Amino acid sequence: MEKRNLLLTIAYDGRAYHGWQIQENALSVQEVFQGALRQVIGDDFDVKGCSRTDSGVHANQYCISLKTGHRIPCERLVAALNRFLPMDMAVKGCRSVSLDFHARYSCKGKEYQYLIWNDPVRNPFLDGRAFHYWYPLDTDMLNQAAQAFVGKHDFTSFCTLDHRERDNMERMVKCCSVSREGSLVTFRVEADGFLYNMVRIMVGTLLRIAQGKIPEDGIPAILEAKDRSKAGPTARACGLYLNRVFYEEDL
Amino acid sequence: MEKRNLLLTIAYDGRAYHGWQIQENALSVQEVFQGALRQVIGDDFDVKGCSRTDSGVHANQYCISLKTGHRIPCERLVAALNRFLPMDMAVKGCRSVSLDFHARYSCKGKEYQYLIWNDPVRNPFLDGRAFHYWYPLDTDMLNQAAQAFVGKHDFTSFCTLDHRERDNMERMVKCCSVSREGSLVTFRVEADGFLYNMVRIMVGTLLRIAQGKIPEDGIPAILEAKDRSKAGPTARACGLYLNRVFYEEDL
């Protein structure tokens, strides 16, 4: 049977999952997704995710390429998968793409957001979905400080040590913002790619700036140092959302 | 020890709870709240909630009056309770009120909201927190139709039969709106009081109007009929939130 290649977009609340990738002894998004897929089209599939994503991280838009010989129409596949998936996961769309498309390698950029509930009292509706930070944050100042991330930089200082890739630590950050709506503070960043834990370390560094432990204009020097120990700690996974994934045709 | 009377406001995600009131064989908000209270101030308390609330209903602001001889300052009580409460519940504030204040009987009005996720695809972040309705809703039309609720009316048609109070079925609806933000549709209603299931039956009736099964201008006739069977079904509890509770001094 001739293969087709499909691009599926899903959303999931990551609280129950140890990231995308299938692994032993821990439930993953991929395992649950493939389980639903098996119910609908049997075993004839090869699935590629757009990125790993850590345990507890959420996705408003996660992209999957799916090679299959099965002829189910896109619309019916979406409806059927949503019936077999748990309530914390949903397929949002599906379309046919060329056979050489790969959810990860064809990706031209991504946007992440990080949510901080900035209030003395926790929000019972955001448990596991936003990082709770008690002390008032000056979001205008943080937004100003975060502009130093924009541009092409070596992000070695913003990458967890064990996961350094040898070759290229440069990434192009297109835009970056810190904004507030009531008690909810959102950090949003778009780049052509992200190193391991890069967004969470960016957020941890901004919180250090908020605490006065790193100067407001300290980010350029941290980038320059290419030294993980100069940046702030890795912020908790619960606040992180993969928001958008960009491919050639979208740009 | 001389008693004090405190007004506490809490918020909770109602998914795990069978409403406010303590009952056998089911977990209630009151039981969990009193459990935390016992850890902090012992057994010297008498707690009154501002309303019952159904199983699975949420609260952005629920009010409790608490009589106690314990002298713990308000701020410390809030912090201590939040340490003992589960993550789906939080105390937002506490203040001293006169001894004759009663969370339920002193209440002058309430505001509820009902959330509808109006999209072909469910939202993994709103499971149990919004009613998922697939077919497109014309919120401008529904907002127009809902204006017929405003004013002083006999709401017998919008009260579950078993729970009719004999005397007074009149309630004064101050304002009422249907609005949209992306796929999220919000019905909001403020009144001097609500009959049992009143908001959920209002929403069920608006959905019947959306389906063309009740005319757009049909609400006055349903009110007039004083007949539960003329209104729409009771919408699911999961979309309902107690938003605000009004007392004399706030008005």
Coordinates of C-alpha atoms in Angstrom, one line a residue:
Chain A
M1 CA 0.0 0.0 0.0
E2 CA 1.4 3.4 -0.9
K3 CA 2.3 5.5 2.1
R4 CA 0.8 8.9 2.9
N5 CA 2.4 11.4 5.3
L6 CA 0.1 13.3 7.6
L7 CA 0.7 16.3 9.8
L8 CA -1.3 16.2 13.0
T9 CA -1.5 18.9 15.7
I10 CA -2.5 18.0 19.2
A11 CA -2.9 19.8 22.5
Y12 CA -2.3 18.2 25.9
D13 CA -2.3 19.0 29.6
G14 CA 1.1 17.5 30.5
R15 CA 0.6 16.9 34.2
A16 CA 0.0 13.2 33.8
Y17 CA 2.9 12.6 31.3
H18 CA 6.6 12.2 31.3
G19 CA 7.1 14.2 28.2
W20 CA 6.5 13.1 24.6
Q21 CA 8.9 10.3 24.1
I22 CA 8.1 6.7 24.8
Q23 CA 10.1 5.3 27.7
E24 CA 10.0 2.4 30.1
N25 CA 8.3 2.7 33.5
A26 CA 6.7 6.1 32.8
L27 CA 3.6 7.2 30.9
S28 CA 4.4 9.4 27.8
V29 CA 2.2 11.4 25.4
Q30 CA 3.6 9.3 22.5
E31 CA 2.5 6.0 24.2
V32 CA -1.0 7.3 24.8
F33 CA -1.3 8.8 21.3
Q34 CA -0.1 5.6 19.6
G35 CA -2.5 3.6 21.7
A36 CA -5.4 5.6 20.3
L37 CA -3.9 5.4 16.8
R38 CA -3.7 1.6 17.0
Q39 CA -7.4 1.5 17.9
V40 CA -8.3 3.6 14.8
I41 CA -5.9 2.4 12.0
G42 CA -4.1 -0.7 13.4
D43 CA -0.3 -1.1 13.4
D44 CA 0.5 0.5 10.0
F45 CA 2.1 3.8 11.2
D46 CA 5.4 5.5 11.9
V47 CA 5.1 8.5 14.2
K48 CA 7.6 11.4 14.6
G49 CA 7.1 14.2 17.2
C50 CA 8.3 17.8 16.8
S51 CA 10.3 17.7 20.0
R52 CA 10.9 15.8 23.2
T53 CA 9.4 18.1 25.9
D54 CA 10.0 17.4 29.6
S55 CA 7.9 15.7 32.1
G56 CA 4.9 17.9 33.2
V57 CA 5.3 20.3 30.2
H58 CA 2.1 21.2 28.4
A59 CA 1.3 21.8 24.7
N60 CA -1.2 24.1 23.1
Q61 CA 0.1 23.0 19.7
Y62 CA 2.3 19.9 19.3
C63 CA 3.0 18.6 15.9
I64 CA 3.3 15.0 14.8
S65 CA 4.1 13.6 11.4
L66 CA 2.5 10.2 10.7
K67 CA 3.4 7.9 7.8
T68 CA 0.7 5.3 7.1
G69 CA -0.7 3.2 4.3
H70 CA -4.2 3.5 5.8
R71 CA -6.6 5.5 3.7
I72 CA -8.8 7.0 6.4
P73 CA -9.7 10.6 5.5
C74 CA -8.2 13.3 7.7
E75 CA -11.5 14.5 9.2
R76 CA -12.5 11.0 10.3
L77 CA -9.1 10.3 11.8
V78 CA -9.3 13.4 13.9
A79 CA -12.8 12.5 15.2
A80 CA -11.9 8.9 15.8
L81 CA -8.7 9.7 17.7
N82 CA -10.5 12.2 19.9
R83 CA -12.9 9.4 20.9
F84 CA -10.0 7.2 22.0
L85 CA -7.8 9.8 23.6
P86 CA -8.1 10.7 27.3
M87 CA -9.7 14.0 28.2
D88 CA -6.4 15.7 28.8
M89 CA -5.3 15.3 25.2
A90 CA -7.0 16.3 21.9
V91 CA -6.2 16.2 18.2
K92 CA -6.9 19.7 16.8
G93 CA -6.2 19.1 13.1
C94 CA -4.7 16.8 10.4
R95 CA -3.6 17.5 6.9
S96 CA -1.7 15.7 4.1
V97 CA 2.0 16.7 3.6
S98 CA 4.8 15.6 1.3
L99 CA 6.5 12.3 2.0
D100 CA 9.8 14.0 3.0
F101 CA 8.1 16.2 5.7
H102 CA 9.4 15.3 9.2
A103 CA 7.7 17.0 12.3
R104 CA 11.1 17.5 13.9
Y105 CA 13.6 18.0 11.1
S106 CA 11.3 20.2 8.9
C107 CA 10.6 22.5 11.8
K108 CA 11.8 26.1 11.2
G109 CA 10.9 27.6 14.6
K110 CA 8.8 27.3 17.8
E111 CA 7.1 29.5 20.3
Y112 CA 6.9 28.7 24.0
Q113 CA 5.1 30.4 26.8
Y114 CA 5.8 30.2 30.5
L115 CA 3.0 31.0 32.9
I116 CA 3.6 32.5 36.4
W117 CA 0.8 32.9 38.9
N118 CA 2.1 36.1 40.6
D119 CA -0.1 36.4 43.7
P120 CA 0.2 35.9 47.4
V121 CA -2.5 33.2 47.2
R122 CA -2.3 30.2 44.9
N123 CA -4.9 29.7 42.1
P124 CA -6.8 26.4 42.6
F125 CA -7.4 26.3 38.8
L126 CA -3.7 26.5 37.9
D127 CA -2.2 23.7 40.0
G128 CA 0.4 22.1 37.8
R129 CA -0.3 24.6 35.1
A130 CA 1.5 27.7 36.2
F131 CA 4.4 28.4 38.5
H132 CA 3.2 30.1 41.7
Y133 CA 5.5 33.0 42.6
W134 CA 4.5 35.1 45.7
Y135 CA 6.5 38.3 45.5
P136 CA 5.3 41.1 43.2
L137 CA 7.1 41.0 39.8
D138 CA 7.8 44.2 37.9
T139 CA 6.8 42.9 34.5
D140 CA 7.8 46.1 32.6
M141 CA 11.3 45.9 34.0
L142 CA 11.5 42.1 33.2
N143 CA 10.2 42.7 29.7
Q144 CA 12.9 45.3 29.2
A145 CA 15.6 42.9 30.5
A146 CA 14.3 40.0 28.4
Q147 CA 14.9 42.0 25.2
A148 CA 18.6 41.1 25.5
F149 CA 17.7 37.5 24.5
V150 CA 16.5 38.7 21.1
G151 CA 18.9 38.1 18.2
K152 CA 21.4 35.4 17.3
H153 CA 23.4 34.3 20.4
D154 CA 25.3 31.4 21.7
F155 CA 23.0 30.0 24.4
T156 CA 25.5 27.7 26.2
S157 CA 24.8 29.5 29.5
F158 CA 21.1 28.6 29.0
C159 CA 21.5 24.9 28.3
T160 CA 21.5 22.1 30.9
L161 CA 25.1 20.9 31.0
D162 CA 24.5 17.2 30.3
H163 CA 22.6 18.0 27.2
R164 CA 25.1 20.3 25.4
E165 CA 25.2 19.6 21.7
R166 CA 28.8 19.7 20.6
D167 CA 28.5 21.6 17.4
N168 CA 26.1 24.5 17.4
M169 CA 24.9 26.3 20.5
E170 CA 23.7 29.3 18.5
R171 CA 20.0 30.1 18.3
M172 CA 18.1 33.0 16.8
V173 CA 15.5 34.4 19.2
K174 CA 13.0 36.4 17.1
C175 CA 10.9 37.9 19.9
C176 CA 10.5 37.6 23.5
S177 CA 8.1 39.3 26.0
V178 CA 7.0 39.4 29.6
S179 CA 3.4 40.6 30.1
R180 CA 0.7 40.6 32.8
E181 CA -3.1 40.1 32.9
G182 CA -4.2 40.5 36.5
S183 CA -2.1 38.1 38.5
L184 CA -1.1 36.0 35.5
V185 CA 2.4 36.8 34.1
T186 CA 3.3 35.3 30.7
F187 CA 6.8 34.9 29.3
R188 CA 6.7 34.3 25.6
V189 CA 9.6 33.5 23.3
E190 CA 9.9 32.5 19.7
A191 CA 13.2 31.2 18.2
D192 CA 14.4 29.1 15.3
G193 CA 15.2 26.4 17.8
F194 CA 15.8 25.8 21.5
L195 CA 18.5 24.1 23.5
Y196 CA 17.7 21.7 26.3
N197 CA 15.9 23.5 29.1
M198 CA 16.6 26.9 27.4
V199 CA 13.2 28.5 28.1
R200 CA 13.1 27.3 31.7
I201 CA 16.6 28.7 32.4
M202 CA 15.6 32.0 30.7
V203 CA 12.7 32.2 33.1
G204 CA 14.8 31.2 36.1
T205 CA 17.3 34.0 35.2
L206 CA 14.5 36.6 34.9
L207 CA 13.3 35.6 38.3
R208 CA 16.9 36.1 39.7
I209 CA 16.8 39.6 38.1
A210 CA 13.4 40.2 39.8
Q211 CA 15.1 39.3 43.1
G212 CA 18.0 41.7 42.5
K213 CA 20.5 38.8 42.4
I214 CA 21.4 39.5 38.8
P215 CA 21.5 43.1 37.5
E216 CA 18.7 44.2 35.1
D217 CA 21.1 44.6 32.3
G218 CA 23.0 41.4 33.2
I219 CA 21.8 39.1 30.4
P220 CA 24.4 40.0 27.7
A221 CA 27.3 39.2 30.1
I222 CA 25.7 35.8 30.9
L223 CA 25.3 35.0 27.2
E224 CA 28.9 36.1 26.6
A225 CA 30.3 33.9 29.5
K226 CA 29.0 30.7 27.8
D227 CA 28.8 29.3 31.4
R228 CA 25.7 27.6 32.7
S229 CA 26.6 28.6 36.3
K230 CA 26.2 32.3 35.5
A231 CA 22.5 32.0 34.6
G232 CA 19.6 31.5 37.0
P233 CA 18.2 28.1 38.0
T234 CA 15.9 26.0 35.8
A235 CA 12.3 27.1 36.5
R236 CA 9.8 24.4 37.2
A237 CA 8.4 22.5 34.3
C238 CA 4.7 23.1 35.2
G239 CA 4.6 26.6 33.8
L240 CA 5.9 25.7 30.3
Y241 CA 3.7 25.4 27.2
L242 CA 4.7 24.6 23.6
N243 CA 2.5 27.2 21.9
R244 CA 3.3 27.0 18.2
V245 CA 5.5 25.1 15.8
F246 CA 6.5 26.7 12.5
Y247 CA 7.2 25.0 9.2
E248 CA 8.4 26.3 5.8
E249 CA 5.0 26.9 4.4
D250 CA 3.8 28.9 7.4
L251 CA 6.7 31.3 7.3
Chain B
M1 CA -13.5 33.1 75.6
E2 CA -15.3 35.9 73.8
K3 CA -16.3 34.9 70.3
R4 CA -15.2 36.7 67.1
N5 CA -16.9 36.4 63.8
L6 CA -14.7 36.2 60.6
L7 CA -15.6 36.4 57.0
L8 CA -13.4 34.2 54.9
T9 CA -13.3 34.0 51.1
I10 CA -12.1 30.9 49.4
A11 CA -11.8 29.6 45.8
Y12 CA -11.9 26.0 44.7
D13 CA -11.9 23.8 41.7
G14 CA -15.1 21.8 42.4
R15 CA -14.2 18.7 40.4
A16 CA -13.3 16.6 43.4
Y17 CA -16.2 17.8 45.6
H18 CA -19.9 17.0 46.1
G19 CA -20.7 20.6 46.7
W20 CA -20.2 22.7 49.9
Q21 CA -22.3 20.9 52.5
I22 CA -21.0 18.1 54.7
Q23 CA -22.7 14.8 53.8
E24 CA -22.2 11.1 54.4
N25 CA -20.3 9.0 51.9
A26 CA -19.2 11.9 49.7
L27 CA -16.4 14.4 50.0
S28 CA -17.5 18.0 50.4
V29 CA -15.7 21.4 50.4
Q30 CA -16.9 22.0 54.0
E31 CA -15.4 18.8 55.2
V32 CA -12.0 19.5 53.7
F33 CA -12.1 23.2 54.9
Q34 CA -13.1 22.2 58.4
G35 CA -10.4 19.6 58.5
A36 CA -7.8 22.3 57.7
L37 CA -9.4 24.6 60.3
R38 CA -9.1 21.9 63.0
Q39 CA -5.4 21.7 62.3
V40 CA -5.0 25.4 62.8
I41 CA -7.3 26.5 65.6
G42 CA -8.7 23.2 67.1
D43 CA -12.4 22.5 67.5
D44 CA -13.6 25.9 68.6
F45 CA -15.4 27.0 65.5
D46 CA -18.8 27.3 63.9
V47 CA -18.8 27.6 60.2
K48 CA -21.6 28.8 57.8
G49 CA -21.3 28.8 54.0
C50 CA -22.9 31.3 51.7
S51 CA -24.8 28.7 49.7
R52 CA -24.9 24.9 49.0
T53 CA -23.6 24.6 45.4
D54 CA -23.9 21.3 43.5
S55 CA -21.4 18.6 43.0
G56 CA -18.7 19.6 40.5
V57 CA -19.5 23.3 40.7
H58 CA -16.6 25.7 41.1
A59 CA -16.0 28.9 43.0
N60 CA -13.8 31.9 42.3
Q61 CA -15.2 33.5 45.4
Y62 CA -17.1 31.5 48.1
C63 CA -17.8 33.2 51.4
I64 CA -17.8 31.6 54.8
S65 CA -18.6 33.1 58.2
L66 CA -16.6 31.6 61.1
K67 CA -17.4 32.1 64.8
T68 CA -14.5 31.2 67.0
G69 CA -13.0 32.1 70.4
H70 CA -9.5 31.6 69.0
R71 CA -7.4 34.7 68.8
I72 CA -5.3 33.9 65.7
P73 CA -4.8 37.1 63.6
C74 CA -6.5 37.0 60.2
E75 CA -3.3 37.1 58.1
R76 CA -1.8 34.1 60.0
L77 CA -5.1 32.2 59.7
V78 CA -5.1 32.6 55.9
A79 CA -1.4 31.5 55.6
A80 CA -1.9 28.5 57.9
L81 CA -5.1 27.3 56.2
N82 CA -3.5 27.5 52.8
R83 CA -0.7 25.2 54.1
F84 CA -3.3 22.6 55.2
L85 CA -5.7 22.8 52.3
P86 CA -5.3 20.7 49.1
M87 CA -4.0 22.4 46.0
D88 CA -7.5 22.7 44.5
M89 CA -8.7 25.0 47.2
A90 CA -7.3 28.3 48.6
V91 CA -8.2 30.9 51.1
K92 CA -8.1 34.3 49.5
G93 CA -8.9 36.6 52.4
C94 CA -10.2 37.0 55.9
R95 CA -11.6 39.9 57.9
S96 CA -13.4 40.6 61.1
V97 CA -17.2 41.2 60.9
S98 CA -20.0 41.9 63.4
L99 CA -21.3 39.0 65.4
D100 CA -24.7 39.0 63.7
F101 CA -23.1 38.6 60.2
H102 CA -24.1 35.2 58.6
A103 CA -22.5 34.2 55.3
R104 CA -25.8 33.0 53.9
Y105 CA -28.5 35.2 55.5
S106 CA -26.6 38.4 55.3
C107 CA -26.0 37.9 51.5
K108 CA -27.6 40.5 49.3
G109 CA -26.7 39.0 45.9
K110 CA -24.4 36.8 43.9
E111 CA -22.8 36.6 40.5
Y112 CA -22.4 33.3 38.7
Q113 CA -20.6 32.5 35.5
Y114 CA -21.1 29.5 33.2
L115 CA -18.3 28.6 30.8
I116 CA -18.9 26.9 27.5
W117 CA -16.0 25.7 25.3
N118 CA -17.6 26.2 21.9
D119 CA -15.3 24.5 19.5
P120 CA -15.4 21.3 17.4
V121 CA -12.3 20.0 19.4
R122 CA -12.4 19.7 23.2
N123 CA -9.9 21.8 25.3
P124 CA -7.6 19.5 27.3
F125 CA -7.2 22.3 29.9
L126 CA -10.9 22.7 30.5
D127 CA -11.9 19.1 31.3
G128 CA -14.5 19.4 34.1
R129 CA -14.2 23.2 34.0
A130 CA -16.3 24.1 31.1
F131 CA -19.2 22.5 29.2
H132 CA -18.0 21.4 25.7
Y133 CA -20.5 22.4 23.0
W134 CA -19.6 21.5 19.4
Y135 CA -22.0 23.5 17.2
P136 CA -21.3 27.2 16.6
L137 CA -23.1 29.5 19.0
D138 CA -24.3 33.0 17.9
T139 CA -23.4 34.8 21.1
D140 CA -24.8 38.2 20.0
M141 CA -28.2 36.6 19.5
L142 CA -28.0 34.7 22.8
N143 CA -26.9 37.8 24.6
Q144 CA -30.0 39.6 23.2
A145 CA -32.3 36.7 24.2
A146 CA -30.8 36.6 27.7
Q147 CA -31.8 40.2 28.4
A148 CA -35.3 38.9 29.0
F149 CA -34.1 37.4 32.3
V150 CA -33.2 40.9 33.6
G151 CA -35.7 42.4 36.1
K152 CA -37.9 41.0 38.8
H153 CA -39.5 37.8 37.7
D154 CA -41.1 34.6 39.1
F155 CA -38.5 32.0 38.2
T156 CA -40.6 28.9 38.9
S157 CA -39.9 27.7 35.3
F158 CA -36.2 27.9 36.1
C159 CA -36.2 25.9 39.4
T160 CA -35.8 22.1 39.7
L161 CA -39.2 20.8 40.8
D162 CA -38.2 19.0 44.0
H163 CA -36.6 22.1 45.4
R164 CA -39.4 24.6 45.0
E165 CA -39.6 26.9 48.0
R166 CA -43.2 27.4 48.8
D167 CA -43.3 31.1 49.4
N168 CA -41.3 33.3 47.2
M169 CA -40.1 32.3 43.7
E170 CA -39.4 35.8 42.7
R171 CA -35.8 36.9 42.1
M172 CA -34.4 40.2 40.8
V173 CA -31.8 39.7 38.0
K174 CA -29.7 42.8 37.8
C175 CA -27.6 41.9 34.8
C176 CA -27.0 39.1 32.5
S177 CA -24.7 38.6 29.5
V178 CA -23.4 36.1 27.0
S179 CA -19.9 37.0 25.6
R180 CA -17.2 35.3 23.6
E181 CA -13.4 35.3 23.7
G182 CA -12.1 33.0 21.0
S183 CA -13.8 29.6 21.6
L184 CA -14.7 30.4 25.2
V185 CA -18.3 31.5 25.7
T186 CA -19.2 33.0 29.1
F187 CA -22.7 33.4 30.5
R188 CA -22.7 35.7 33.5
V189 CA -25.6 36.6 35.7
E190 CA -26.1 38.7 38.8
A191 CA -29.2 38.5 41.0
D192 CA -30.3 39.1 44.5
G193 CA -30.7 35.4 44.9
F194 CA -31.0 32.2 42.9
L195 CA -33.4 29.3 43.0
Y196 CA -32.1 25.7 42.9
N197 CA -30.4 25.0 39.5
M198 CA -31.6 28.4 38.2
V199 CA -28.4 29.3 36.4
R200 CA -28.0 25.9 34.9
I201 CA -31.6 25.9 33.6
M202 CA -31.1 29.4 32.2
V203 CA -28.1 28.1 30.3
G204 CA -29.9 25.0 29.1
T205 CA -32.7 27.2 27.8
L206 CA -30.3 29.5 26.0
L207 CA -28.8 26.4 24.3
R208 CA -32.3 25.3 23.3
I209 CA -32.7 28.7 21.7
A210 CA -29.4 28.3 19.9
Q211 CA -30.7 25.0 18.5
G212 CA -33.9 26.7 17.3
K213 CA -36.1 24.6 19.6
I214 CA -37.2 27.6 21.6
P215 CA -37.8 31.0 19.7
E216 CA -35.2 33.8 20.3
D217 CA -37.9 35.8 22.0
G218 CA -39.3 32.9 23.9
I219 CA -38.0 33.6 27.5
P220 CA -40.8 35.9 28.6
A221 CA -43.5 33.2 27.8
I222 CA -41.5 30.6 29.7
L223 CA -41.2 32.9 32.8
E224 CA -45.0 33.6 32.5
A225 CA -45.9 29.9 32.3
K226 CA -44.3 29.1 35.8
D227 CA -43.8 25.6 34.4
R228 CA -40.4 23.9 34.6
S229 CA -41.3 21.8 31.6
K230 CA -41.4 24.8 29.3
A231 CA -37.7 25.7 29.9
G232 CA -34.7 23.9 28.6
P233 CA -32.8 21.1 30.4
T234 CA -30.4 21.7 33.3
A235 CA -27.0 22.3 31.8
R236 CA -24.1 20.2 33.3
A237 CA -22.6 21.4 36.6
C238 CA -19.0 21.4 35.3
G239 CA -19.4 24.9 33.6
L240 CA -20.7 26.7 36.7
Y241 CA -18.7 29.1 38.9
L242 CA -19.8 31.1 41.8
N243 CA -18.0 34.4 41.0
R244 CA -18.9 36.9 43.6
V245 CA -21.0 37.2 46.8
F246 CA -22.4 40.6 47.8
Y247 CA -23.0 41.8 51.3
E248 CA -24.5 45.1 52.6
E249 CA -21.3 47.0 52.9
D250 CA -20.2 46.1 49.3
L251 CA -23.3 47.4 47.7

